[in-house]
Coordinates of C-alpha atoms and ligand atoms in Angstrom, one line a residue:
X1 CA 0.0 0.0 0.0
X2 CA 0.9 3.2 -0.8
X3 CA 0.1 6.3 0.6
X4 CA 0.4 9.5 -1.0
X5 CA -1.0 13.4 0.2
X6 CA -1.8 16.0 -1.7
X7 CA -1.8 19.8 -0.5
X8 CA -4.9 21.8 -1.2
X9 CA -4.9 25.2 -1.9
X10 CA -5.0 27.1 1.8
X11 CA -7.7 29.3 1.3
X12 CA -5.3 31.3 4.3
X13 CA -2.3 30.7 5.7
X14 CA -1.6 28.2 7.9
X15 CA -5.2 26.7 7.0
X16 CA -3.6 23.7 4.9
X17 CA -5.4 20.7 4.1
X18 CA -5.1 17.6 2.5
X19 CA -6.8 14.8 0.7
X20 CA -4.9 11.2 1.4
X21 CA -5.0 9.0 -1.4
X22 CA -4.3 4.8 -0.7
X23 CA -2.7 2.8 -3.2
X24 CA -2.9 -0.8 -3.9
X25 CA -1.9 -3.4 -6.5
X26 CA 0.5 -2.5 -9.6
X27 CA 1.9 0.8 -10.1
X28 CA -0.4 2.0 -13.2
X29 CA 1.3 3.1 -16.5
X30 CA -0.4 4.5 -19.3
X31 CA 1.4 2.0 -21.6
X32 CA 1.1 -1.1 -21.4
X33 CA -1.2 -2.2 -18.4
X34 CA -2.8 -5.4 -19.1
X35 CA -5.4 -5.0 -16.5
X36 CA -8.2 -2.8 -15.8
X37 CA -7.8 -0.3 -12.9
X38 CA -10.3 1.1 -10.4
X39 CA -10.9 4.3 -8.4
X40 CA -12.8 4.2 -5.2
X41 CA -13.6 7.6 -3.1
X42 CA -15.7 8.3 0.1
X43 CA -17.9 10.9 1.3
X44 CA -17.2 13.9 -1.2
X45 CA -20.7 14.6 0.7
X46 CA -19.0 15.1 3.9
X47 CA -21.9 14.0 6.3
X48 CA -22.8 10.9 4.0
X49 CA -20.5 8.1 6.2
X50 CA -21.5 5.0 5.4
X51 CA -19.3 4.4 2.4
X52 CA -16.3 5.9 4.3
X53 CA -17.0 2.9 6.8
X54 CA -17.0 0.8 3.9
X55 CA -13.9 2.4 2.1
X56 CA -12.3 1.6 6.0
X57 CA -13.2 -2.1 5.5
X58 CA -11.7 -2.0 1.8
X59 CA -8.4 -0.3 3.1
X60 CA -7.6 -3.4 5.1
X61 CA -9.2 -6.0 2.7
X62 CA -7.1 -4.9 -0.2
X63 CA -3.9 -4.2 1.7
X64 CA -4.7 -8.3 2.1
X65 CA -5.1 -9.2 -1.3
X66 CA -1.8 -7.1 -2.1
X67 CA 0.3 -8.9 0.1
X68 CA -1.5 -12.3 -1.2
X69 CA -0.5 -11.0 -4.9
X70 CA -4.0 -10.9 -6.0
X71 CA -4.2 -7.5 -7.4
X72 CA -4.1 -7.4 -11.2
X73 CA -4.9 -3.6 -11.7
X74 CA -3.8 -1.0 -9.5
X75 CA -6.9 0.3 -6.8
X76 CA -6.6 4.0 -5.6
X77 CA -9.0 4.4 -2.4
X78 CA -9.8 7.8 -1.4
X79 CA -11.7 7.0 2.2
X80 CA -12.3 11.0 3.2
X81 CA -12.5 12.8 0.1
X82 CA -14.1 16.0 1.7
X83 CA -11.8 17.6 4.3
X84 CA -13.4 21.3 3.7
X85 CA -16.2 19.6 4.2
X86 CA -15.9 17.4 7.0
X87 CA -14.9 20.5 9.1
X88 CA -18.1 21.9 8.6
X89 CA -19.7 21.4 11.7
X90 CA -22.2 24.5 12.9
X91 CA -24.1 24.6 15.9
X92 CA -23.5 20.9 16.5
X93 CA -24.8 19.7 13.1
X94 CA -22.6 18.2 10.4
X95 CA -23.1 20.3 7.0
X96 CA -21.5 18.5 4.7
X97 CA -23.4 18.6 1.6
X98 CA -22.5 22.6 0.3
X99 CA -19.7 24.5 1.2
X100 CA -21.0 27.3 3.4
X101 CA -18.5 30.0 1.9
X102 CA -20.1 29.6 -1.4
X103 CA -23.2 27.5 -0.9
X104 CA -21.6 25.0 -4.2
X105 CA -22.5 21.6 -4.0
X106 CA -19.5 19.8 -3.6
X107 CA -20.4 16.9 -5.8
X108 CA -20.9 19.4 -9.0
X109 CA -19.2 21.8 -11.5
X110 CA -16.0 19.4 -11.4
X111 CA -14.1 20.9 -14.9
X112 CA -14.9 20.0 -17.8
X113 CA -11.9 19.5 -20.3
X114 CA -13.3 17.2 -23.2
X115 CA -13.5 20.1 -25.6
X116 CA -9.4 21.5 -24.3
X117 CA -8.8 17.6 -25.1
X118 CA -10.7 17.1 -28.0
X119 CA -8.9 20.0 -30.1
X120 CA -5.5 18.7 -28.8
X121 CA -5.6 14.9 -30.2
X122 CA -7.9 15.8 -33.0
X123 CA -5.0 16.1 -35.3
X124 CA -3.5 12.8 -33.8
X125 CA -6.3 10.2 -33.4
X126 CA -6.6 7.4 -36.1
X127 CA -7.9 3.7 -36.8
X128 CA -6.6 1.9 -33.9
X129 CA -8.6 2.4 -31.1
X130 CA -6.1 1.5 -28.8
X131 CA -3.8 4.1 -29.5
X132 CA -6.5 6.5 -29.3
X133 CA -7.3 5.8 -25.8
X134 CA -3.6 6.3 -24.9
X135 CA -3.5 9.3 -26.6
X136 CA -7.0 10.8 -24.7
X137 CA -5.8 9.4 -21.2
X138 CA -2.5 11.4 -21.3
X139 CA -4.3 14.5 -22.8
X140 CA -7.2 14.1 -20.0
X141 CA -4.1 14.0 -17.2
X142 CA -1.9 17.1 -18.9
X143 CA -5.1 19.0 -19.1
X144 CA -6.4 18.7 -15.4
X145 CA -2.6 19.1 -14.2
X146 CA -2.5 22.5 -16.4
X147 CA -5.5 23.3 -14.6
X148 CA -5.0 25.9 -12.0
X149 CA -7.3 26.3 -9.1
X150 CA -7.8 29.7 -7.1
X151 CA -10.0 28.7 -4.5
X152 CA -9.5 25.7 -1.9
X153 CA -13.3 24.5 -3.3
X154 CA -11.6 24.2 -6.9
X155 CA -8.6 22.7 -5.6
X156 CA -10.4 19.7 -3.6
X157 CA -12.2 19.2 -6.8
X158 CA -9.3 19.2 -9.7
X159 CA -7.3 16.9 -6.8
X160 CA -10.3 14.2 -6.6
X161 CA -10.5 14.4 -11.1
X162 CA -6.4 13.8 -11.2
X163 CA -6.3 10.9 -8.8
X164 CA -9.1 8.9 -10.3
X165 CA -8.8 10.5 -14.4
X166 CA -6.9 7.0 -15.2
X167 CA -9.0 4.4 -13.8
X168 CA -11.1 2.2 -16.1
X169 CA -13.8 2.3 -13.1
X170 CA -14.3 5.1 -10.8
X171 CA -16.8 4.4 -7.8
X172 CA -18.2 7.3 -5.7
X173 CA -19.6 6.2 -2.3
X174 CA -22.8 8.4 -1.4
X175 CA -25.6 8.0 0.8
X176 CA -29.3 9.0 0.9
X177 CA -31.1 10.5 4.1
X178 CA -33.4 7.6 4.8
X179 CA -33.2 5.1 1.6
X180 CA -33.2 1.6 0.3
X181 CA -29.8 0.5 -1.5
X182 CA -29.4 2.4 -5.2
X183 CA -27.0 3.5 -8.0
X184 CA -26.6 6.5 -10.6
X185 CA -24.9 5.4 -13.9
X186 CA -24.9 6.3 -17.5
X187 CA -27.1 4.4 -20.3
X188 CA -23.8 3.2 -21.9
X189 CA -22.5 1.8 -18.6
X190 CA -25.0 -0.2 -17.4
X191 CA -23.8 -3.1 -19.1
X192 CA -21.1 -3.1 -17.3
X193 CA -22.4 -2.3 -14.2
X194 CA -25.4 -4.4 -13.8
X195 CA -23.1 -6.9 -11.7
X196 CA -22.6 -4.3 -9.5
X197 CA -26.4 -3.2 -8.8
X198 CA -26.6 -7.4 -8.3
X199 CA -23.6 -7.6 -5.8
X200 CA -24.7 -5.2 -3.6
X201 CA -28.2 -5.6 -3.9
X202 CA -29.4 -2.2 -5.2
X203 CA -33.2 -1.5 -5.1
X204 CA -33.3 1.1 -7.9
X205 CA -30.8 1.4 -10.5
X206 CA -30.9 4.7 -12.2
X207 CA -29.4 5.9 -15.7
X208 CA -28.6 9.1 -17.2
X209 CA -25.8 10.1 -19.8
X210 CA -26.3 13.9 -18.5
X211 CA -28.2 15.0 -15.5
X212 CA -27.4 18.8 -16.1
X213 CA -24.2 19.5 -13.0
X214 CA -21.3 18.0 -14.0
X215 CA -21.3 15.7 -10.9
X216 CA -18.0 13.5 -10.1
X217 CA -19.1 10.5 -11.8
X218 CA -20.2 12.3 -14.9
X219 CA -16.9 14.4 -15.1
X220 CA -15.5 10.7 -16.4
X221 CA -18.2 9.4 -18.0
X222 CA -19.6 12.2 -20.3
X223 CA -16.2 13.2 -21.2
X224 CA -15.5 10.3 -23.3
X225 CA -19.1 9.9 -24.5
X226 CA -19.0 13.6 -25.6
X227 CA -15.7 12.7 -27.0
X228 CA -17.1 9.7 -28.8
X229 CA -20.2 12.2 -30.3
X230 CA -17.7 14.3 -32.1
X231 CA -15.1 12.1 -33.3
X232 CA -17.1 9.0 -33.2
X233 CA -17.8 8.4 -36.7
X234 CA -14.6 9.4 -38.1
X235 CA -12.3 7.7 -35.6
X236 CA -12.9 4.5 -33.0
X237 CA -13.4 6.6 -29.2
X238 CA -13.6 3.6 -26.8
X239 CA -15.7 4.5 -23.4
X240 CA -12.0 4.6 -21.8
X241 CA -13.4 5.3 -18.0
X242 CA -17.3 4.5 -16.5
X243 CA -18.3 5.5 -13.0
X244 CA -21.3 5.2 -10.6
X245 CA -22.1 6.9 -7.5
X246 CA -23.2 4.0 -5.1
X247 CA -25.9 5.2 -2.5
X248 CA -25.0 3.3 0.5
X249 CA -29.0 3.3 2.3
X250 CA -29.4 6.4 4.3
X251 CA -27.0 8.5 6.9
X252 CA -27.4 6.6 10.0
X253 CA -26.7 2.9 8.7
X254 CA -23.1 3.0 9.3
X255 CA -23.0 -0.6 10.7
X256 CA -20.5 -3.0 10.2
X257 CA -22.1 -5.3 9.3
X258 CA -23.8 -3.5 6.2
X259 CA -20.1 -1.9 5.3
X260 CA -18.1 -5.4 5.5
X261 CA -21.2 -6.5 3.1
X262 CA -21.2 -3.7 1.1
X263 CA -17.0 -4.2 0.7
X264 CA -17.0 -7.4 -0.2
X265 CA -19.5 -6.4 -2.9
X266 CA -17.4 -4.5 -4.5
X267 CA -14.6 -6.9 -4.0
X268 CA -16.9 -9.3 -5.7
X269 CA -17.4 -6.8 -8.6
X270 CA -13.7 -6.0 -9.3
X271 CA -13.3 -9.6 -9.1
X272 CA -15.9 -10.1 -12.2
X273 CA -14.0 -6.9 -14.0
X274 CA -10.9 -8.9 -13.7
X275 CA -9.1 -6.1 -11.4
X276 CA -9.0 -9.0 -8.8
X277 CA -7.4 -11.7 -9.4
X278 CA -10.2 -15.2 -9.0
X279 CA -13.5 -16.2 -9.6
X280 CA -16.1 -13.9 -8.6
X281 CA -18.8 -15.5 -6.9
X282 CA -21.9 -16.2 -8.9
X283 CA -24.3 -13.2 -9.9
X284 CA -27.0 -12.6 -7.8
X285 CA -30.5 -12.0 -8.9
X286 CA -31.1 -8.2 -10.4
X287 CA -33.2 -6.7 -7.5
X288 CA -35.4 -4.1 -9.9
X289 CA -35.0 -3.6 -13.6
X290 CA -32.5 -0.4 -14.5
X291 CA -35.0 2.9 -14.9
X292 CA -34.3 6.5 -15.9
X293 CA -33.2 9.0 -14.0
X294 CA -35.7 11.1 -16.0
X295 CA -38.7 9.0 -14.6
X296 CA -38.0 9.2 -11.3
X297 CA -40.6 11.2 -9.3
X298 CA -39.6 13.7 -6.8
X299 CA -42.6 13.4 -4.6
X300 CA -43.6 16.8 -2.9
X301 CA -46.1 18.5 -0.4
X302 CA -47.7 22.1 -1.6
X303 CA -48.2 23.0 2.4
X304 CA -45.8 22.6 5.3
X305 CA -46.0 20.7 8.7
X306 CA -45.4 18.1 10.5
X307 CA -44.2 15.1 8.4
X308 CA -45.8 11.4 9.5
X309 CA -44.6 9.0 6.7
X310 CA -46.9 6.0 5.6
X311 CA -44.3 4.6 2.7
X312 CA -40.9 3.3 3.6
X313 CA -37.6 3.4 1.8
X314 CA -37.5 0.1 -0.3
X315 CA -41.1 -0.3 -0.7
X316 CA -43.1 -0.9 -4.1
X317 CA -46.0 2.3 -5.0
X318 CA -48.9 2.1 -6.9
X319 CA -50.0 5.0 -8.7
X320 CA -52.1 7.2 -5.5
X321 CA -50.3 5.4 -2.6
X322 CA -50.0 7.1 0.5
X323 CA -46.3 8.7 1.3
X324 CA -47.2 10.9 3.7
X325 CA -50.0 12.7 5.8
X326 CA -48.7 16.7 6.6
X327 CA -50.5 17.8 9.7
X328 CA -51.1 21.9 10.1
X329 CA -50.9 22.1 13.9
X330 CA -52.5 25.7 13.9
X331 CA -55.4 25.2 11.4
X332 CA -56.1 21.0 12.2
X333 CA -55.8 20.1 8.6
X334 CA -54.1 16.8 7.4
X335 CA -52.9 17.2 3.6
X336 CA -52.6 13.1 2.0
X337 CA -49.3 13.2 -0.4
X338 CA -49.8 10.5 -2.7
X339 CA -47.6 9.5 -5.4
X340 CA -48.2 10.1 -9.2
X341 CA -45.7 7.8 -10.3
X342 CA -45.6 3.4 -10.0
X343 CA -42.5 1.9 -8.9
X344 CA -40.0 1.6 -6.0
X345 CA -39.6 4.3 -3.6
X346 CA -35.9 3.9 -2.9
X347 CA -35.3 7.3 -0.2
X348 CA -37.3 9.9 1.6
X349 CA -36.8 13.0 3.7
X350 CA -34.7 13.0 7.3
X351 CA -36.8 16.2 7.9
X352 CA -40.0 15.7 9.7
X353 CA -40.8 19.6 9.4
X354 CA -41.8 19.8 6.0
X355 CA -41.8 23.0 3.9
X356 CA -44.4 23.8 1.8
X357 CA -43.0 22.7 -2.0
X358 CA -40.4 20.3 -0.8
X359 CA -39.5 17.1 -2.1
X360 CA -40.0 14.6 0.5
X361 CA -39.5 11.2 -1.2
X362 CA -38.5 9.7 -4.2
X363 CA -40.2 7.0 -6.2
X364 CA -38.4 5.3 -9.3
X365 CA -40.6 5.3 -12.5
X366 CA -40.2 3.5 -15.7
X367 CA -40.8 6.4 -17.7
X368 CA -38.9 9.2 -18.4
X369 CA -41.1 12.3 -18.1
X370 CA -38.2 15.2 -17.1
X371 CA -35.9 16.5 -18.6
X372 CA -33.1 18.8 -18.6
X373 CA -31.5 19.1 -14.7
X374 CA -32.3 15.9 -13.0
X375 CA -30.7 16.2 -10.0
X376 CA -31.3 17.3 -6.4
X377 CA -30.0 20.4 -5.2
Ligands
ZN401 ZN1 -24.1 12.4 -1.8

């Protein structure tokens, strides 16, 4: 194992922080790797935990399986990749979601350098497809080293895109606030990642090429399918990285028992991708069918108050179920939220003050009815 540290801009002197990155297997080259490579962070949503409890149980799992010589690719495992926000504790509650200086989601507006790439190979791509993905990876690396961040915010994010730009798989470990198991992909992954919705038994699997903020898992995924949509019938683009943000249930199950699970899924998945050495263990059954991201309801109430759920994360709707009954205190009324869509209601609402016009669950459709941003704030 190797462990590495990288300095992010001090947004004052003396203020320093770092993210620590964990290194296992091979050392990867860009020529010349025979096996597939992987990417694992943790908590870029600094109050989400449960994945940095299972990013604790993979730290010692693959530090196993690199002494036992079993690591074909090399694994980079980022298990806090929010220090800015992990500090962010106010008034005794953990805000870890936005950065308060500038109220930016950490998980968007990571930089987006396929067009800086696309211009730079254009001249050099050709019929081997091979050589083409060489010649993007090393382009995608000089670019985002180029790249010079002025505030800490930009720094933590250009530091996350460098460590995991070369990986063939990049995993980001989220959490809901009360929810069933789920993942966020693109169309032209799921293929590939079906075996991991199986492994760690995801309730709703949920696929988008573009939800609209240039999340961390998109920053890899679109680039080389935007990449592919302008050079893609002229030269062969191969989808040279995929990622998925894994949404590990909701904020309080940090167990160990659900983390050693959930790490020995994705041992189990980077077994099947060959990054492990070994047979993967036999695919379990695909929970729900894959849906898109664009049919996914975000259930809301038109009046505030109190919040008493009838639905449960996990739990199948019919079109009208019951989610939730908001009680007006002052006035005595009870406002029934029912639910427009069918399908699986995979997370709902910590919050049991509800405010009129906010989303309190969500239900996965199978029809995409929104379009253009598809993502929560
Ligand atoms: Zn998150």
């Amino acid at each position: 194992m190797r462990h590495r540290q990288h300095d992010l801009l001090a947004p004052v002197p003396g203020t320093a922080r770092q993210i620590h990155s964990f290194h296992f297997g091979p050392t990867s080259a860009n020529e010349g790797r025979g096996s597939k490579t992987a990417y694992i962070q943790a908590s870029l949503h600094a109050d989400e935990l449960p994945g940095m409890l299972v990013a604790w149980h993979l730290k010692q799992r693959l530090a196993e399986l690199e002494s036992a010589g079993q690591l074909l690719g090399e694994i980079t495992l980022v298990p806090m990749a929010n220090p800015i926000g992990q500090a962010q504790v106010v008034m005794d509650m953990p805000l870890g979601r936005y950065e308060l200086e500038t109220r930016e989601n950490f998980n968007r507006a990571f930089i987006n350098v396929s067009q800086r790439v696309g211009d730079e190979v254009e001249a050099l791509l050709n019929d081997d497809a091979a050589h083409n993905l060489q010649l993007i990876r090393a382009s995608l690396q000089q670019a985002l080293l180029a790249h010079t961040p002025t505030t800490q915010l930009q720094s933590q994010r250009v530091t996350l895109q460098r460590l995991a730009c070369q990986a063939d798989v990049v995993l980001d470990l989220h959490c809901d606030f009360e929810a069933a198991a789920h993942l966020y992909t693109t169309p032209e992954a799921w293929p590939q990642v079906e075996a991991l919705s199986r492994y760690i038994g995801a309730d709703a699997s949920l696929l988008a090429s573009d939800s609209g903020g240039q999340s961390f898992d998109e920053c890899f995924s679109l680039f080389w399918l935007q990449l592919q949509q302008r050079f893609g019938e002229r030269f062969p683009i191969p989808q040279g990285a995929f990622a998925v943000t894994i949404e590990h249930r909701g904020v309080l199950d940090v167990s160990h028992a659900q983390a050693a699970a959930d790490c020995q899924a994705i041992i189990n998945y980077l077994t099947h991708l060959g990054v492990i050495a070994g047979q993967a263990p036999a695919l379990p059954p695909l929970r729900q069918p894959a849906t898109p991201l664009a049919g996914v309801e975000p259930v809301t109430t038109p009046v505030g108050g109190l919040l008493v759920f009838a639905a449960t994360p996990g739990q199948m709707i019919a079109v009208g179920d019951l989610i939730a009954e908001v009680i007006d205190p002052i006035a005595g009324s009870v406002t029934p939220i029912h639910s427009s869509t069918a399908g699986l209601m995979y997370a709902r609402s910590m919050r049991r003050m509800a405010t009129a016009g906010m989303a309190i669950a969500h239900v996965a459709g199978s029809e995409a009815y929104r379009s253009g941003y598809l993502l929560s704030p």
